[in-house]
CSV table of C-alpha atoms (C1' of nucleotides) in Angstrom, one decimal:
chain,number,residue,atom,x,y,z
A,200,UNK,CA,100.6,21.4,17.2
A,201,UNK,CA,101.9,24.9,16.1
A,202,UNK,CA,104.3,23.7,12.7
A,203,UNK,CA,105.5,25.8,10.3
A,204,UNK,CA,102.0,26.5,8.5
A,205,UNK,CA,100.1,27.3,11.6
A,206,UNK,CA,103.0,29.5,12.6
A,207,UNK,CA,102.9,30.9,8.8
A,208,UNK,CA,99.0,31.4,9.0
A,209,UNK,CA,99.8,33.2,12.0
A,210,UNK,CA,101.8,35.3,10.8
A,211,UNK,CA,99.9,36.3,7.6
A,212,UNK,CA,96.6,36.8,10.1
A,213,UNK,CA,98.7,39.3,11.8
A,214,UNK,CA,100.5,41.4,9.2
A,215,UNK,CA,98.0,43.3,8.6
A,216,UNK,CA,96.8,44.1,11.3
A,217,UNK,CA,99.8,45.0,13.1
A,218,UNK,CA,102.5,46.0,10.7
A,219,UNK,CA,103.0,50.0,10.9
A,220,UNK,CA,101.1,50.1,14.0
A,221,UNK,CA,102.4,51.4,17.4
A,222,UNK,CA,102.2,50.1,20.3
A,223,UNK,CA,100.3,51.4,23.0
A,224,UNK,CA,101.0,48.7,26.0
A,225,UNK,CA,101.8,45.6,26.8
A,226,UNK,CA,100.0,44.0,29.7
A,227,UNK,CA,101.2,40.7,31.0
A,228,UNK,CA,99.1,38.9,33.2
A,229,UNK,CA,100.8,34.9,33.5
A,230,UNK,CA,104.4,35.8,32.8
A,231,UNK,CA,105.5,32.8,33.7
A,232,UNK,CA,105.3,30.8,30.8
A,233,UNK,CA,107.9,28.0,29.1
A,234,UNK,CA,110.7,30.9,30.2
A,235,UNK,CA,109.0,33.9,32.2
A,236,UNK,CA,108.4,36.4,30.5
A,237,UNK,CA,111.2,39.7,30.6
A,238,UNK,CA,109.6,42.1,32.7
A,239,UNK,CA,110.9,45.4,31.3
A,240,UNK,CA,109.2,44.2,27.7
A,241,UNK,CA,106.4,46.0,28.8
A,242,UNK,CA,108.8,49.6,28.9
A,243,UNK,CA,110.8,48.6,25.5
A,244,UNK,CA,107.4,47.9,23.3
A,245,UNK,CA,105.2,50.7,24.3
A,246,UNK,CA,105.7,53.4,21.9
A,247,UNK,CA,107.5,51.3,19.0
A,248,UNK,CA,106.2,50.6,15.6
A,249,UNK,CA,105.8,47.6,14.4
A,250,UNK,CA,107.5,47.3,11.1
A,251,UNK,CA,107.7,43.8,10.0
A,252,UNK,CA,105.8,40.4,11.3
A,253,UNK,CA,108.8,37.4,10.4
A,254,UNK,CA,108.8,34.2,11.1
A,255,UNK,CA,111.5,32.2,11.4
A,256,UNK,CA,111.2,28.7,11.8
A,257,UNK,CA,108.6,28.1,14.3
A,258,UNK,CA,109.2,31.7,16.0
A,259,UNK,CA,107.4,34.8,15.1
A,260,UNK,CA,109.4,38.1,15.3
A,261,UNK,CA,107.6,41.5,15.9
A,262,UNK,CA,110.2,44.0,14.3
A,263,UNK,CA,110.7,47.3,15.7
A,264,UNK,CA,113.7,50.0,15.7
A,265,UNK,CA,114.7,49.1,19.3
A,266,UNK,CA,114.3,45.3,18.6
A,267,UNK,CA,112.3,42.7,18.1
A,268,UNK,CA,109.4,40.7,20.3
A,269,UNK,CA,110.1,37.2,20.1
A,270,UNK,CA,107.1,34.6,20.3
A,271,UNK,CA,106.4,30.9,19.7
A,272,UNK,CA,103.3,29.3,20.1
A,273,UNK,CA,104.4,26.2,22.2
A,274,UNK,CA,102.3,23.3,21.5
A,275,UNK,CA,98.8,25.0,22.5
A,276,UNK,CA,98.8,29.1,21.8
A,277,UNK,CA,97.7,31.0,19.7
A,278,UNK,CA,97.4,34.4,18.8
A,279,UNK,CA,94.4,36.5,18.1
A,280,UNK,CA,93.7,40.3,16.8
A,281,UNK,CA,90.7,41.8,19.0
A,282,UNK,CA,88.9,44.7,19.4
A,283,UNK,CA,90.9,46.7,22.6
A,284,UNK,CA,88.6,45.7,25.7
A,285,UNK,CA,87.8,42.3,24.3
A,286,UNK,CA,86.6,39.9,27.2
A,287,UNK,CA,89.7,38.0,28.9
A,288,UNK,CA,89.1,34.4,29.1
A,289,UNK,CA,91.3,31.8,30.4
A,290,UNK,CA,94.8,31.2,30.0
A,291,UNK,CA,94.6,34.5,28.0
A,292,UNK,CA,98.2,35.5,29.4
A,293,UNK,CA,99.6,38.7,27.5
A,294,UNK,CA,98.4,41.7,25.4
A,295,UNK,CA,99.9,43.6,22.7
A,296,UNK,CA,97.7,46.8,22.5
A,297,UNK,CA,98.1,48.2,19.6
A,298,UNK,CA,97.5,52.4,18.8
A,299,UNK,CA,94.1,53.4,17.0
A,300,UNK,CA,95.6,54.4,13.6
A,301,UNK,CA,92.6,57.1,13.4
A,302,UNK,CA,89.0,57.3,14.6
A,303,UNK,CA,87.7,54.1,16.2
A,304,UNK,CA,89.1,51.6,18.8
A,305,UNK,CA,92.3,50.0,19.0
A,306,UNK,CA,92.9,46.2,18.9
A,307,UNK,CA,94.6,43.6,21.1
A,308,UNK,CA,96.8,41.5,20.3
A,309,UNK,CA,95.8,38.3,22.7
A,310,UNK,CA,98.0,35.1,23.4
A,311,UNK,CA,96.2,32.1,24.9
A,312,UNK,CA,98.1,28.9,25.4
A,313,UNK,CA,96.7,26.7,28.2
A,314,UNK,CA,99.8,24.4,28.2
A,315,UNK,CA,102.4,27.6,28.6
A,316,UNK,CA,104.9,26.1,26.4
A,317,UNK,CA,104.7,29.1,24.5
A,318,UNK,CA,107.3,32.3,25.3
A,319,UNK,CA,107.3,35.7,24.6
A,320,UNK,CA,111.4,36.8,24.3
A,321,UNK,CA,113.0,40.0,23.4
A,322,UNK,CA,115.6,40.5,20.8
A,323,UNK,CA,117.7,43.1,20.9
A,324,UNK,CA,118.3,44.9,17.5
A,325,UNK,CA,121.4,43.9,15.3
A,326,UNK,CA,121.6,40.7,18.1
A,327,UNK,CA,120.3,37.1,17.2
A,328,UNK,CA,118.8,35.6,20.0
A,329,UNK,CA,120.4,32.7,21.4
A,330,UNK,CA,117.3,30.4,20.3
A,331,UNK,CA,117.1,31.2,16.8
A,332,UNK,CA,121.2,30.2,16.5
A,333,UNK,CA,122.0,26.9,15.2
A,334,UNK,CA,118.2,26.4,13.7
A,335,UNK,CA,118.7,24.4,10.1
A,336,UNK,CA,117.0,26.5,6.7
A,337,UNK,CA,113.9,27.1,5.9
A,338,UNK,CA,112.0,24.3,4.3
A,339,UNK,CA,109.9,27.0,1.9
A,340,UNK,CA,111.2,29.3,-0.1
A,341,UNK,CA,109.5,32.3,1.9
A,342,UNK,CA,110.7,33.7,5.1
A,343,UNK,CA,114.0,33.5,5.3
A,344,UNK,CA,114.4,32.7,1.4
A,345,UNK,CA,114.7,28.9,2.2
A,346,UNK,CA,118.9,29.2,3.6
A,347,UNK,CA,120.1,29.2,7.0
A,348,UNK,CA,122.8,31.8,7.4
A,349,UNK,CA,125.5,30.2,5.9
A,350,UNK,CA,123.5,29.4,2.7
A,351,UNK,CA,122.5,25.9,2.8
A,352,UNK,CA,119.5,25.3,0.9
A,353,UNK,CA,116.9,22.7,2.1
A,354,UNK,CA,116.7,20.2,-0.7
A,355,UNK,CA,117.5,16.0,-1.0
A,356,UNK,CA,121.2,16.5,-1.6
A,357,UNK,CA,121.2,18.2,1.8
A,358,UNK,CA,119.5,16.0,3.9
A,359,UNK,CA,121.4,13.1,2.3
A,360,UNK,CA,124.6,14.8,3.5
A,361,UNK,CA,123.8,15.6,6.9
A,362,UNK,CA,122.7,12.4,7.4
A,363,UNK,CA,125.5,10.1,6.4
A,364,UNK,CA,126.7,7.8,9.9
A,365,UNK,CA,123.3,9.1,11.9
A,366,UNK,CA,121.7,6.0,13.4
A,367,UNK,CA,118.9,7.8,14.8
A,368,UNK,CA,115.3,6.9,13.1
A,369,UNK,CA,114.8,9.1,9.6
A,370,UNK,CA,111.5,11.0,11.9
A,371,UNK,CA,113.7,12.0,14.6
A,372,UNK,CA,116.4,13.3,12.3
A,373,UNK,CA,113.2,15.1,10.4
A,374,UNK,CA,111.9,16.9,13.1
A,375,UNK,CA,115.1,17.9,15.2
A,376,UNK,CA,115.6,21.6,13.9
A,377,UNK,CA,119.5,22.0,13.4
A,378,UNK,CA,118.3,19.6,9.9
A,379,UNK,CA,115.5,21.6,8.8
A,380,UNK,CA,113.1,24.0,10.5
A,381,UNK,CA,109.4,24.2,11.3
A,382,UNK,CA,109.0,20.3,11.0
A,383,UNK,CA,106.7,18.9,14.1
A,384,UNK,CA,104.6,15.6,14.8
A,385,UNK,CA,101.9,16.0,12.1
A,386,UNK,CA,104.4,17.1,9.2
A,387,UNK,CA,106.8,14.4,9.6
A,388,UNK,CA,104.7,11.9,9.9
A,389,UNK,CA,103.0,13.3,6.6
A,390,UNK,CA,105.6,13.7,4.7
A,391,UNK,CA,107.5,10.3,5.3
A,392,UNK,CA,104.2,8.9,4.1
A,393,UNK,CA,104.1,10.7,1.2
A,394,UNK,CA,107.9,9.7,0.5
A,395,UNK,CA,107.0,6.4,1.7
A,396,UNK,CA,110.1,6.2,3.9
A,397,UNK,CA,109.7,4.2,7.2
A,398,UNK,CA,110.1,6.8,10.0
A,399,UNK,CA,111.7,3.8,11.9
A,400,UNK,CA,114.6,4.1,9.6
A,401,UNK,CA,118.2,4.9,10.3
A,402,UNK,CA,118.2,8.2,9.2
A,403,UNK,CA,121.8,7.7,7.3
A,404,UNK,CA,121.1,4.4,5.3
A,405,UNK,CA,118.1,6.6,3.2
A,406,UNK,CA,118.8,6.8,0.1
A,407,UNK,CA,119.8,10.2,-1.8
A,408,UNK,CA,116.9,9.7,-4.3
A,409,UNK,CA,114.3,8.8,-1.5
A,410,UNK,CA,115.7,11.9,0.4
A,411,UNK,CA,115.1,13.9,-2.6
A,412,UNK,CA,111.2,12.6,-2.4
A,413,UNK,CA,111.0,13.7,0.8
A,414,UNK,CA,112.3,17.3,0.7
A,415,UNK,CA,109.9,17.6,-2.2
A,416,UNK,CA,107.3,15.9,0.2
A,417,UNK,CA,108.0,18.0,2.7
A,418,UNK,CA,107.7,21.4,0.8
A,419,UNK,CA,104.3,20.2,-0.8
A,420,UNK,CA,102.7,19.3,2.5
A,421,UNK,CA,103.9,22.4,4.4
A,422,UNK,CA,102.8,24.6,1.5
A,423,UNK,CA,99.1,22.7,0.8
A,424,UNK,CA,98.8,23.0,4.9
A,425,UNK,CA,99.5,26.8,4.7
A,426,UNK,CA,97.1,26.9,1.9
A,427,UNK,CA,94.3,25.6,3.9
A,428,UNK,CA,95.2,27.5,7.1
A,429,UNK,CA,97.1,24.7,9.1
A,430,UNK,CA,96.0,21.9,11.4
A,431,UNK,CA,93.5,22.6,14.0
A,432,UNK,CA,93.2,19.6,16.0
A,433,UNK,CA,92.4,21.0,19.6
A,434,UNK,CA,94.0,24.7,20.3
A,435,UNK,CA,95.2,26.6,17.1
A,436,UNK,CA,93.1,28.9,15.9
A,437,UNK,CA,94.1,32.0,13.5
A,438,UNK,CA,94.4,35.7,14.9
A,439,UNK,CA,90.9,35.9,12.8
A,440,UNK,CA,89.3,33.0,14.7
A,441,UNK,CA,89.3,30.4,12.0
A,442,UNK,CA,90.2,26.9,12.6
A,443,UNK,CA,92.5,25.3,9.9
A,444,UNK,CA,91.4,22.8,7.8
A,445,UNK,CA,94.5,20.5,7.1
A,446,UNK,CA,93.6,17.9,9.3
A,447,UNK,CA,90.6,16.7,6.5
A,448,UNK,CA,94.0,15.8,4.8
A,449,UNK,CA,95.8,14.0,6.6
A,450,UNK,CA,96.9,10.3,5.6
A,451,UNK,CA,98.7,9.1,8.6
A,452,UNK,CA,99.1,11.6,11.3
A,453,UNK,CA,95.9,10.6,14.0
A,454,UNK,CA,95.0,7.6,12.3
A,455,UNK,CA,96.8,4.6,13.7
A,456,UNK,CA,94.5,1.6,12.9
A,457,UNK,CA,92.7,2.9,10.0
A,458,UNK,CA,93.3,2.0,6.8
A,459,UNK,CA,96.1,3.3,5.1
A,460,UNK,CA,94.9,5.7,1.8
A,461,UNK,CA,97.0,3.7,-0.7
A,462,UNK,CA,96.3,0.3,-0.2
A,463,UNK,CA,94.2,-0.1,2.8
A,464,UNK,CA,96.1,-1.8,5.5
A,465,UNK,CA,96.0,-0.7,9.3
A,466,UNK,CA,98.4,1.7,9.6
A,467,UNK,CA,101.1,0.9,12.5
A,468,UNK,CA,101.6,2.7,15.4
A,469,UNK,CA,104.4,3.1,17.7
A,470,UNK,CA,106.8,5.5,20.0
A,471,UNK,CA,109.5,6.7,18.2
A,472,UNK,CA,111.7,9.3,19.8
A,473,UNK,CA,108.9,9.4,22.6
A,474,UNK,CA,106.3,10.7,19.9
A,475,UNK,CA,103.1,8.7,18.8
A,476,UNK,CA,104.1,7.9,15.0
A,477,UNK,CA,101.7,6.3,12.2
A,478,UNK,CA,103.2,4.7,9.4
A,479,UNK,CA,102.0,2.1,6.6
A,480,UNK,CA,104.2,-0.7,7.0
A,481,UNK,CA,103.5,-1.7,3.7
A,482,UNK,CA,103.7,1.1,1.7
A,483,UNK,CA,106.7,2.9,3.7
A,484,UNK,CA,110.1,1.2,3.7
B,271,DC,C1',129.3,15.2,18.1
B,272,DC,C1',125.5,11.9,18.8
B,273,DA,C1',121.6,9.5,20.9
B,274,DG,C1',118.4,8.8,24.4
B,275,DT,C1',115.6,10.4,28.4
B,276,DC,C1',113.2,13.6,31.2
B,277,DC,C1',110.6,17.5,32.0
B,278,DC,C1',107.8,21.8,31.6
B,279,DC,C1',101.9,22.2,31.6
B,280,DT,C1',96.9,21.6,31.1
B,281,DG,C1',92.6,19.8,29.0
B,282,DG,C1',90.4,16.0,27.3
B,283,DC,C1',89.4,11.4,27.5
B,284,DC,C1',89.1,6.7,29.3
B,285,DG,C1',88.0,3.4,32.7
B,286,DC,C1',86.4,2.3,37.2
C,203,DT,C1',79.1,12.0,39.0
C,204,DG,C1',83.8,11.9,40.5
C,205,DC,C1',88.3,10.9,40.2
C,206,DG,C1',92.8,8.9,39.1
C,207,DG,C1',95.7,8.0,35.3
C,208,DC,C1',97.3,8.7,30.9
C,209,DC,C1',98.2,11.1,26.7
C,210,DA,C1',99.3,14.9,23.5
C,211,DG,C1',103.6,17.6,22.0
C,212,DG,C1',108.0,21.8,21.1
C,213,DG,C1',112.2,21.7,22.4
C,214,DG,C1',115.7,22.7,26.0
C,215,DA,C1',118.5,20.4,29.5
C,216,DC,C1',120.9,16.8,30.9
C,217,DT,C1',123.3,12.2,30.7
C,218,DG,C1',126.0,8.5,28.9
DNA sequence: CCAGTCCCCTGGCCGC
DNA sequence: TGCGGCCAGGGGACTG
């Protein structure tokens, strides 16, 4: 359930905790998550500072002169900022210690994920890692300034575009990443409501003006879930220990059977790409 | 290149 | 109460 804005609350829960801060160890205790963890991570971090948090896509990026810590929350992790000899509980599988700046303890920074579909890479400096090539642009105009390298700008023209002669349904062609980044289950399904564009749809026989609704959708939705500190549904919590409080908005996402906001039909529900998706059949065409 | 399927993993929930 | 079965989902790997 990490998308973009849990990702992006993430990230801004960290900053400032973390940026400028050395680091004092790294202590890995389930390295084997969705790829094991690299061992010798624990000799490259110690003893860098942390100069940046990014995010790009649905990866976060630790910055530091030697390279970069590469992590992504899988579909259950999440990442919290604790006072150094915080109690371990389960599926608490790394730590980032981070140096005392002065007088006082030092913190932790703690990654649970239950599932471990999460992964904690490394990135050599000046090297892209092999996972963040090929990734579309950003939907928002923060992190990466909203381009993919290359330029292209995430808007309706470009989606139009990429998807003439794609068959596929308009969800799946939403939510793979080479067409835009950091759209998951919940988003989609969001902002094709919003658009009111049936997910079943080929994704190449949407009109240009309906994709340009739903580039708009998706930048509104990703933005008002950032604003309210992402979806918490079962795992994701902030690095401060608060919940997000998204879900209290969400119009389709969850709620197959209930009546649709607009006009109060059951809203469908079906596989599509082997994900649960919720649509108004009425309202979305 | 594209589309479809399978799989990784665990907790929560349902039904018996 | 216990247990089997199913589901959730990001995204890579593989197949056709």
């Amino acid at each position: 359930m990490p998308e973009l804005p849990e990702v992006e609350t993430t990230r801004r829960g960290l900053a400032p905790h973390v940026e400028g801060r050395r680091v004092a160890a790294v202590v890995l205790r389930r390295p084997d998550l969705r790829w094991p963890i690299p061992p010798d991570i624990a000799e490259r971090l110690p003893g860098q500072r942390i100069d940046a948090v990014r995010r790009r896509a649905k990866y976060l990026l630790l910055d530091t002169a030697a390279g970069s810590a590469l992590l992504h929350l899988g579909m259950s992790g999440s990442l919290r900022v604790l006072p150094a000899g915080a109690p371990v509980r389960p599926h608490d599988h790394f730590d980032i210690a981070l140096a005392a700046p002065g007088r006082g303890g030092g913190r932790v920074l703690r990654f649970n994920d239950p599932r471990r579909f999460g992964c904690l890479l490394w990135q050599p400096a000046g090297e892209t890692h092999p996972l963040l090539r090929g990734l579309g642009p950003e939907p928002l105009d923060d992190g990466f300034g909203g381009t993919a390298p290359g330029g292209t700008t995430f808007d309706g023209d470009y989606l139009f575009a990429r998807s003439r002669g794609r068959r596929a349904p308009v969800k799946t062609f939403l939510m793979d990443q080479r067409t835009v980044v950091g759209v998951g289950n919940i988003y989609a399904a969001e902002a094709l409501f919003a658009a009111g564009i049936s997910p079943l749809r080929a994704a190449g026989k949407v009109s240009r003006e309906r994709y340009r609704l739903l580039a708009d959708a998706v930048r509104r939705i990703l933005g008002q879930a950032i604003d309210r500190g992402g979806t918490t549904l079962r795992d994701f919590l902030a690095p401060d220990g608060a919940p997000g409080y998204f879900v209290q908005e969400l119009s389709a996402y969850g709620r197959g059977g209930a009546p649709c906001p607009n006009c109060g039909r059951p809203l469908k529900q079906a596989q599509v790409g082997q994900r649960a998706t919720v649509w108004c059949g009425h309202c979305q065409r």
